[in-house]
Amino acid sequence: MAAVDTAVLADWVSRFGTAVTEKRDWLTELDSAIGDADHGANMARGMSAVGEKLAGGAPGTIDELLKTVGMTLVSSVGGASGPLYGTFFLRMGMTAGTVSELDGPALATALRAGLDGIVARGKAEAGDKTMFDAMAPAVDAMDAALAEGSTVADAVTAAADAAEKGRDATLPLVARKGRASYLGERSAGHLDPGAASTAILFDTLAAAVAGSA
């Protein structure tokens, strides 16, 4: 596969919504240890709203699709996750532009724009024990894979693998951002819920791309 189209990205959004709903209790359990115990419920509610918004059919262009996802998340999800994930999809859509498909480099550029949007909003850095610790390695891994000549499918699989490793690497970290930072040393020994949902985000992207191959 040389490119992903609007239908593949709509399938990604659908798969992500299904996955966070299935893992809602686990995400909430993670968040109950170091946060407000609402990450799973918030993500499931937000993605359910996205599903309802897209029920009549996905928009024809990638920017419309991703901007719709982003705006719905911003308006329907409380806490930090709504604005952060909403910004991610909005920035992706703005960068993708009015097109119906993206090749590997264009998809990687859109994903990095989403990451940059999260950084701009949340001011997170590597090692802060946030979703950044899963997303930044994923985007870097995708860029590296494409630079080595990988297909889009292989590149997003590499990104998903890196996101899972980044998620797991948050376990021993002491949180420096968000509600978890209030716990100080007690935040160590717990996975970051935002990193966990980010790993789901990239896993479902890889699944959507593989499913269309």
PDB file of C-alpha atoms in Angstrom:
ATOM      1  CA  MET A   1       0.000   0.000   0.000  1.00  0.00           C
ATOM      2  CA  ALA A   2       1.358   3.390  -1.022  1.00  0.00           C
ATOM      3  CA  ALA A   3      -1.278   5.611   0.567  1.00  0.00           C
ATOM      4  CA  VAL A   4      -4.215   5.719   2.975  1.00  0.00           C
ATOM      5  CA  ASP A   5      -7.507   7.283   1.993  1.00  0.00           C
ATOM      6  CA  THR A   6     -10.374   8.863   3.872  1.00  0.00           C
ATOM      7  CA  ALA A   7     -12.108   5.501   4.308  1.00  0.00           C
ATOM      8  CA  VAL A   8      -9.038   3.985   5.984  1.00  0.00           C
ATOM      9  CA  LEU A   9      -8.756   6.907   8.391  1.00  0.00           C
ATOM     10  CA  ALA A  10     -12.491   6.725   9.132  1.00  0.00           C
ATOM     11  CA  ASP A  11     -11.988   3.031   9.909  1.00  0.00           C
ATOM     12  CA  TRP A  12      -9.113   4.022  12.215  1.00  0.00           C
ATOM     13  CA  VAL A  13     -11.346   6.427  14.107  1.00  0.00           C
ATOM     14  CA  SER A  14     -14.028   3.739  14.396  1.00  0.00           C
ATOM     15  CA  ARG A  15     -11.538   1.129  15.613  1.00  0.00           C
ATOM     16  CA  PHE A  16     -10.107   3.572  18.150  1.00  0.00           C
ATOM     17  CA  GLY A  17     -13.578   4.300  19.483  1.00  0.00           C
ATOM     18  CA  THR A  18     -14.368   0.608  19.832  1.00  0.00           C
ATOM     19  CA  ALA A  19     -11.045  -0.114  21.519  1.00  0.00           C
ATOM     20  CA  VAL A  20     -11.208   2.665  24.113  1.00  0.00           C
ATOM     21  CA  THR A  21     -14.763   1.634  24.941  1.00  0.00           C
ATOM     22  CA  GLU A  22     -13.667  -1.976  25.406  1.00  0.00           C
ATOM     23  CA  LYS A  23     -10.734  -0.859  27.553  1.00  0.00           C
ATOM     24  CA  ARG A  24     -12.630   1.878  29.393  1.00  0.00           C
ATOM     25  CA  ASP A  25     -12.446   0.149  32.772  1.00  0.00           C
ATOM     26  CA  TRP A  26      -8.721  -0.560  32.401  1.00  0.00           C
ATOM     27  CA  LEU A  27      -7.960   3.046  31.433  1.00  0.00           C
ATOM     28  CA  THR A  28     -10.043   4.284  34.349  1.00  0.00           C
ATOM     29  CA  GLU A  29      -8.241   1.874  36.681  1.00  0.00           C
ATOM     30  CA  LEU A  30      -4.897   3.286  35.542  1.00  0.00           C
ATOM     31  CA  ASP A  31      -6.196   6.814  36.050  1.00  0.00           C
ATOM     32  CA  SER A  32      -7.621   6.007  39.476  1.00  0.00           C
ATOM     33  CA  ALA A  33      -4.095   5.287  40.702  1.00  0.00           C
ATOM     34  CA  ILE A  34      -2.553   8.603  39.679  1.00  0.00           C
ATOM     35  CA  GLY A  35      -5.297  10.857  38.319  1.00  0.00           C
ATOM     36  CA  ASP A  36      -9.000  11.673  38.480  1.00  0.00           C
ATOM     37  CA  ALA A  37     -10.227   8.146  37.631  1.00  0.00           C
ATOM     38  CA  ASP A  38     -12.059   9.457  34.570  1.00  0.00           C
ATOM     39  CA  HIS A  39      -9.765   8.880  31.576  1.00  0.00           C
ATOM     40  CA  GLY A  40     -11.486   5.722  30.376  1.00  0.00           C
ATOM     41  CA  ALA A  41     -14.981   7.139  30.812  1.00  0.00           C
ATOM     42  CA  ASN A  42     -14.027  10.429  29.161  1.00  0.00           C
ATOM     43  CA  MET A  43     -12.398   8.778  26.152  1.00  0.00           C
ATOM     44  CA  ALA A  44     -15.271   6.338  25.692  1.00  0.00           C
ATOM     45  CA  ARG A  45     -17.812   9.157  25.909  1.00  0.00           C
ATOM     46  CA  GLY A  46     -15.879  11.323  23.479  1.00  0.00           C
ATOM     47  CA  MET A  47     -15.382   8.607  20.901  1.00  0.00           C
ATOM     48  CA  SER A  48     -19.034   7.604  21.220  1.00  0.00           C
ATOM     49  CA  ALA A  49     -19.938  11.189  20.352  1.00  0.00           C
ATOM     50  CA  VAL A  50     -17.560  10.996  17.388  1.00  0.00           C
ATOM     51  CA  GLY A  51     -19.237   7.795  16.236  1.00  0.00           C
ATOM     52  CA  GLU A  52     -22.650   9.452  16.397  1.00  0.00           C
ATOM     53  CA  LYS A  53     -21.333  12.447  14.472  1.00  0.00           C
ATOM     54  CA  LEU A  54     -19.976  10.227  11.699  1.00  0.00           C
ATOM     55  CA  ALA A  55     -22.899   7.788  11.666  1.00  0.00           C
ATOM     56  CA  GLY A  56     -24.349   9.383   8.572  1.00  0.00           C
ATOM     57  CA  GLY A  57     -21.135   8.758   6.651  1.00  0.00           C
ATOM     58  CA  ALA A  58     -17.591  10.031   6.802  1.00  0.00           C
ATOM     59  CA  PRO A  59     -16.755  13.388   5.184  1.00  0.00           C
ATOM     60  CA  GLY A  60     -15.236  13.163   1.728  1.00  0.00           C
ATOM     61  CA  THR A  61     -11.892  14.730   2.530  1.00  0.00           C
ATOM     62  CA  ILE A  62      -9.333  13.908   5.177  1.00  0.00           C
ATOM     63  CA  ASP A  63      -9.222  17.386   6.657  1.00  0.00           C
ATOM     64  CA  GLU A  64     -13.003  17.407   7.114  1.00  0.00           C
ATOM     65  CA  LEU A  65     -12.919  13.984   8.752  1.00  0.00           C
ATOM     66  CA  LEU A  66     -10.141  14.744  11.209  1.00  0.00           C
ATOM     67  CA  LYS A  67     -11.411  18.223  12.035  1.00  0.00           C
ATOM     68  CA  THR A  68     -14.844  16.754  12.780  1.00  0.00           C
ATOM     69  CA  VAL A  69     -13.251  14.226  15.123  1.00  0.00           C
ATOM     70  CA  GLY A  70     -11.182  16.913  16.811  1.00  0.00           C
ATOM     71  CA  MET A  71     -13.998  19.387  17.313  1.00  0.00           C
ATOM     72  CA  THR A  72     -16.295  16.681  18.669  1.00  0.00           C
ATOM     73  CA  LEU A  73     -13.702  15.575  21.212  1.00  0.00           C
ATOM     74  CA  VAL A  74     -13.017  19.132  22.345  1.00  0.00           C
ATOM     75  CA  SER A  75     -16.726  19.798  22.849  1.00  0.00           C
ATOM     76  CA  SER A  76     -17.717  16.495  24.457  1.00  0.00           C
ATOM     77  CA  VAL A  77     -14.826  15.379  26.671  1.00  0.00           C
ATOM     78  CA  GLY A  78     -13.937  16.854  30.025  1.00  0.00           C
ATOM     79  CA  GLY A  79     -10.571  16.870  31.722  1.00  0.00           C
ATOM     80  CA  ALA A  80      -7.317  17.117  29.825  1.00  0.00           C
ATOM     81  CA  SER A  81      -7.918  14.309  27.342  1.00  0.00           C
ATOM     82  CA  GLY A  82     -10.577  16.083  25.283  1.00  0.00           C
ATOM     83  CA  PRO A  83      -8.534  19.192  24.485  1.00  0.00           C
ATOM     84  CA  LEU A  84      -5.356  17.158  23.942  1.00  0.00           C
ATOM     85  CA  TYR A  85      -6.809  14.504  21.654  1.00  0.00           C
ATOM     86  CA  GLY A  86      -9.003  17.112  20.022  1.00  0.00           C
ATOM     87  CA  THR A  87      -5.965  19.250  19.259  1.00  0.00           C
ATOM     88  CA  PHE A  88      -4.156  16.182  17.906  1.00  0.00           C
ATOM     89  CA  PHE A  89      -6.878  15.436  15.339  1.00  0.00           C
ATOM     90  CA  LEU A  90      -7.448  19.107  14.493  1.00  0.00           C
ATOM     91  CA  ARG A  91      -3.760  19.664  13.755  1.00  0.00           C
ATOM     92  CA  MET A  92      -3.644  16.452  11.738  1.00  0.00           C
ATOM     93  CA  GLY A  93      -6.565  17.639   9.643  1.00  0.00           C
ATOM     94  CA  MET A  94      -5.182  21.116   9.102  1.00  0.00           C
ATOM     95  CA  THR A  95      -1.870  19.670   7.945  1.00  0.00           C
ATOM     96  CA  ALA A  96      -3.389  16.966   5.731  1.00  0.00           C
ATOM     97  CA  GLY A  97      -5.407  19.513   3.774  1.00  0.00           C
ATOM     98  CA  THR A  98      -8.327  19.055   1.394  1.00  0.00           C
ATOM     99  CA  VAL A  99      -7.262  15.696   0.006  1.00  0.00           C
ATOM    100  CA  SER A 100      -8.760  12.215  -0.129  1.00  0.00           C
ATOM    101  CA  GLU A 101      -5.555  10.257   0.465  1.00  0.00           C
ATOM    102  CA  LEU A 102      -2.147  10.578   2.081  1.00  0.00           C
ATOM    103  CA  ASP A 103       1.051   8.793   1.145  1.00  0.00           C
ATOM    104  CA  GLY A 104       3.418   7.626   3.871  1.00  0.00           C
ATOM    105  CA  PRO A 105       5.391  10.861   4.267  1.00  0.00           C
ATOM    106  CA  ALA A 106       2.210  12.971   4.226  1.00  0.00           C
ATOM    107  CA  LEU A 107       0.617  10.770   6.889  1.00  0.00           C
ATOM    108  CA  ALA A 108       3.773  10.990   9.002  1.00  0.00           C
ATOM    109  CA  THR A 109       3.801  14.779   8.612  1.00  0.00           C
ATOM    110  CA  ALA A 110       0.170  14.969   9.731  1.00  0.00           C
ATOM    111  CA  LEU A 111       0.851  12.758  12.753  1.00  0.00           C
ATOM    112  CA  ARG A 112       3.825  14.893  13.755  1.00  0.00           C
ATOM    113  CA  ALA A 113       1.680  18.011  13.447  1.00  0.00           C
ATOM    114  CA  GLY A 114      -0.758  16.350  15.841  1.00  0.00           C
ATOM    115  CA  LEU A 115       2.067  15.639  18.256  1.00  0.00           C
ATOM    116  CA  ASP A 116       3.284  19.231  17.970  1.00  0.00           C
ATOM    117  CA  GLY A 117      -0.227  20.414  18.791  1.00  0.00           C
ATOM    118  CA  ILE A 118      -0.254  18.327  21.949  1.00  0.00           C
ATOM    119  CA  VAL A 119       3.134  19.731  22.950  1.00  0.00           C
ATOM    120  CA  ALA A 120       1.937  23.285  22.327  1.00  0.00           C
ATOM    121  CA  ARG A 121      -1.140  22.729  24.479  1.00  0.00           C
ATOM    122  CA  GLY A 122       0.258  20.530  27.233  1.00  0.00           C
ATOM    123  CA  LYS A 123       3.918  21.634  27.298  1.00  0.00           C
ATOM    124  CA  ALA A 124       4.970  18.014  27.926  1.00  0.00           C
ATOM    125  CA  GLU A 125       8.474  16.711  27.363  1.00  0.00           C
ATOM    126  CA  ALA A 126      10.052  13.262  27.288  1.00  0.00           C
ATOM    127  CA  GLY A 127      10.028  11.655  30.712  1.00  0.00           C
ATOM    128  CA  ASP A 128       7.157  13.734  32.121  1.00  0.00           C
ATOM    129  CA  LYS A 129       4.972  10.583  32.290  1.00  0.00           C
ATOM    130  CA  THR A 130       2.312  11.715  29.822  1.00  0.00           C
ATOM    131  CA  MET A 131       0.916  10.669  26.461  1.00  0.00           C
ATOM    132  CA  PHE A 132       3.965  12.371  24.911  1.00  0.00           C
ATOM    133  CA  ASP A 133       6.110   9.464  26.116  1.00  0.00           C
ATOM    134  CA  ALA A 134       4.169   7.095  23.859  1.00  0.00           C
ATOM    135  CA  MET A 135       3.368   9.430  20.974  1.00  0.00           C
ATOM    136  CA  ALA A 136       6.787  10.968  20.325  1.00  0.00           C
ATOM    137  CA  PRO A 137       8.554   7.577  19.949  1.00  0.00           C
ATOM    138  CA  ALA A 138       5.736   6.404  17.678  1.00  0.00           C
ATOM    139  CA  VAL A 139       6.035   9.376  15.336  1.00  0.00           C
ATOM    140  CA  ASP A 140       9.835   9.100  15.353  1.00  0.00           C
ATOM    141  CA  ALA A 141       9.639   5.381  14.568  1.00  0.00           C
ATOM    142  CA  MET A 142       7.317   6.015  11.642  1.00  0.00           C
ATOM    143  CA  ASP A 143       9.665   8.629  10.197  1.00  0.00           C
ATOM    144  CA  ALA A 144      12.627   6.266  10.601  1.00  0.00           C
ATOM    145  CA  ALA A 145      10.800   3.365   8.968  1.00  0.00           C
ATOM    146  CA  LEU A 146       9.744   5.457   5.974  1.00  0.00           C
ATOM    147  CA  ALA A 147      13.285   6.794   5.606  1.00  0.00           C
ATOM    148  CA  GLU A 148      14.474   3.185   5.347  1.00  0.00           C
ATOM    149  CA  GLY A 149      11.995   2.497   2.559  1.00  0.00           C
ATOM    150  CA  SER A 150       9.235   0.775   4.539  1.00  0.00           C
ATOM    151  CA  THR A 151       5.672   0.585   3.265  1.00  0.00           C
ATOM    152  CA  VAL A 152       2.996   2.621   4.979  1.00  0.00           C
ATOM    153  CA  ALA A 153       1.701  -0.545   6.659  1.00  0.00           C
ATOM    154  CA  ASP A 154       5.125  -1.472   8.018  1.00  0.00           C
ATOM    155  CA  ALA A 155       5.795   2.103   9.109  1.00  0.00           C
ATOM    156  CA  VAL A 156       2.585   2.401  11.132  1.00  0.00           C
ATOM    157  CA  THR A 157       3.263  -1.028  12.648  1.00  0.00           C
ATOM    158  CA  ALA A 158       6.671   0.249  13.746  1.00  0.00           C
ATOM    159  CA  ALA A 159       4.937   3.300  15.190  1.00  0.00           C
ATOM    160  CA  ALA A 160       2.486   1.115  17.112  1.00  0.00           C
ATOM    161  CA  ASP A 161       5.316  -0.994  18.532  1.00  0.00           C
ATOM    162  CA  ALA A 162       7.172   2.146  19.627  1.00  0.00           C
ATOM    163  CA  ALA A 163       4.035   3.549  21.259  1.00  0.00           C
ATOM    164  CA  GLU A 164       3.614   0.363  23.311  1.00  0.00           C
ATOM    165  CA  LYS A 165       7.233   0.512  24.436  1.00  0.00           C
ATOM    166  CA  GLY A 166       6.813   4.187  25.296  1.00  0.00           C
ATOM    167  CA  ARG A 167       3.684   3.377  27.304  1.00  0.00           C
ATOM    168  CA  ASP A 168       5.504   0.662  29.247  1.00  0.00           C
ATOM    169  CA  ALA A 169       8.445   2.989  29.864  1.00  0.00           C
ATOM    170  CA  THR A 170       6.165   5.321  31.854  1.00  0.00           C
ATOM    171  CA  LEU A 171       5.805   2.682  34.599  1.00  0.00           C
ATOM    172  CA  PRO A 172       8.860   3.686  36.681  1.00  0.00           C
ATOM    173  CA  LEU A 173       8.664   7.408  35.935  1.00  0.00           C
ATOM    174  CA  VAL A 174       7.753  10.077  38.451  1.00  0.00           C
ATOM    175  CA  ALA A 175       5.106  12.328  36.930  1.00  0.00           C
ATOM    176  CA  ARG A 176       6.069  15.928  36.254  1.00  0.00           C
ATOM    177  CA  LYS A 177       2.841  17.097  34.595  1.00  0.00           C
ATOM    178  CA  GLY A 178      -0.861  16.988  35.325  1.00  0.00           C
ATOM    179  CA  ARG A 179      -2.764  15.631  38.285  1.00  0.00           C
ATOM    180  CA  ALA A 180      -0.316  12.733  38.661  1.00  0.00           C
ATOM    181  CA  SER A 181       2.510  15.172  39.442  1.00  0.00           C
ATOM    182  CA  TYR A 182       0.786  16.002  42.755  1.00  0.00           C
ATOM    183  CA  LEU A 183       1.661  12.504  43.966  1.00  0.00           C
ATOM    184  CA  GLY A 184       5.399  12.997  43.541  1.00  0.00           C
ATOM    185  CA  GLU A 185       7.329   9.757  44.057  1.00  0.00           C
ATOM    186  CA  ARG A 186       4.086   7.839  44.605  1.00  0.00           C
ATOM    187  CA  SER A 187       3.276   8.214  40.902  1.00  0.00           C
ATOM    188  CA  ALA A 188       6.101   5.786  40.079  1.00  0.00           C
ATOM    189  CA  GLY A 189       5.067   2.183  39.551  1.00  0.00           C
ATOM    190  CA  HIS A 190       1.947   3.043  37.541  1.00  0.00           C
ATOM    191  CA  LEU A 191       1.401   3.238  33.780  1.00  0.00           C
ATOM    192  CA  ASP A 192       0.337   6.645  32.544  1.00  0.00           C
ATOM    193  CA  PRO A 193      -3.281   6.404  31.304  1.00  0.00           C
ATOM    194  CA  GLY A 194      -2.695   8.932  28.513  1.00  0.00           C
ATOM    195  CA  ALA A 195       0.258   6.926  27.244  1.00  0.00           C
ATOM    196  CA  ALA A 196      -1.917   3.820  27.428  1.00  0.00           C
ATOM    197  CA  SER A 197      -4.668   5.343  25.280  1.00  0.00           C
ATOM    198  CA  THR A 198      -2.029   6.680  22.883  1.00  0.00           C
ATOM    199  CA  ALA A 199      -0.721   3.147  22.389  1.00  0.00           C
ATOM    200  CA  ILE A 200      -4.299   2.129  21.534  1.00  0.00           C
ATOM    201  CA  LEU A 201      -4.462   5.024  19.068  1.00  0.00           C
ATOM    202  CA  PHE A 202      -1.458   3.772  17.107  1.00  0.00           C
ATOM    203  CA  ASP A 203      -2.386   0.106  17.419  1.00  0.00           C
ATOM    204  CA  THR A 204      -5.763   0.807  15.833  1.00  0.00           C
ATOM    205  CA  LEU A 205      -4.123   2.901  13.097  1.00  0.00           C
ATOM    206  CA  ALA A 206      -1.883  -0.036  12.240  1.00  0.00           C
ATOM    207  CA  ALA A 207      -4.895  -2.364  12.254  1.00  0.00           C
ATOM    208  CA  ALA A 208      -6.893  -0.078   9.958  1.00  0.00           C
ATOM    209  CA  VAL A 209      -4.042   0.214   7.476  1.00  0.00           C
ATOM    210  CA  ALA A 210      -3.404  -3.539   7.555  1.00  0.00           C
ATOM    211  CA  GLY A 211      -7.097  -4.220   7.101  1.00  0.00           C
ATOM    212  CA  SER A 212      -7.183  -2.204   3.888  1.00  0.00           C
ATOM    213  CA  ALA A 213      -4.077  -3.740   2.340  1.00  0.00           C
TER     214      ALA A 213
END
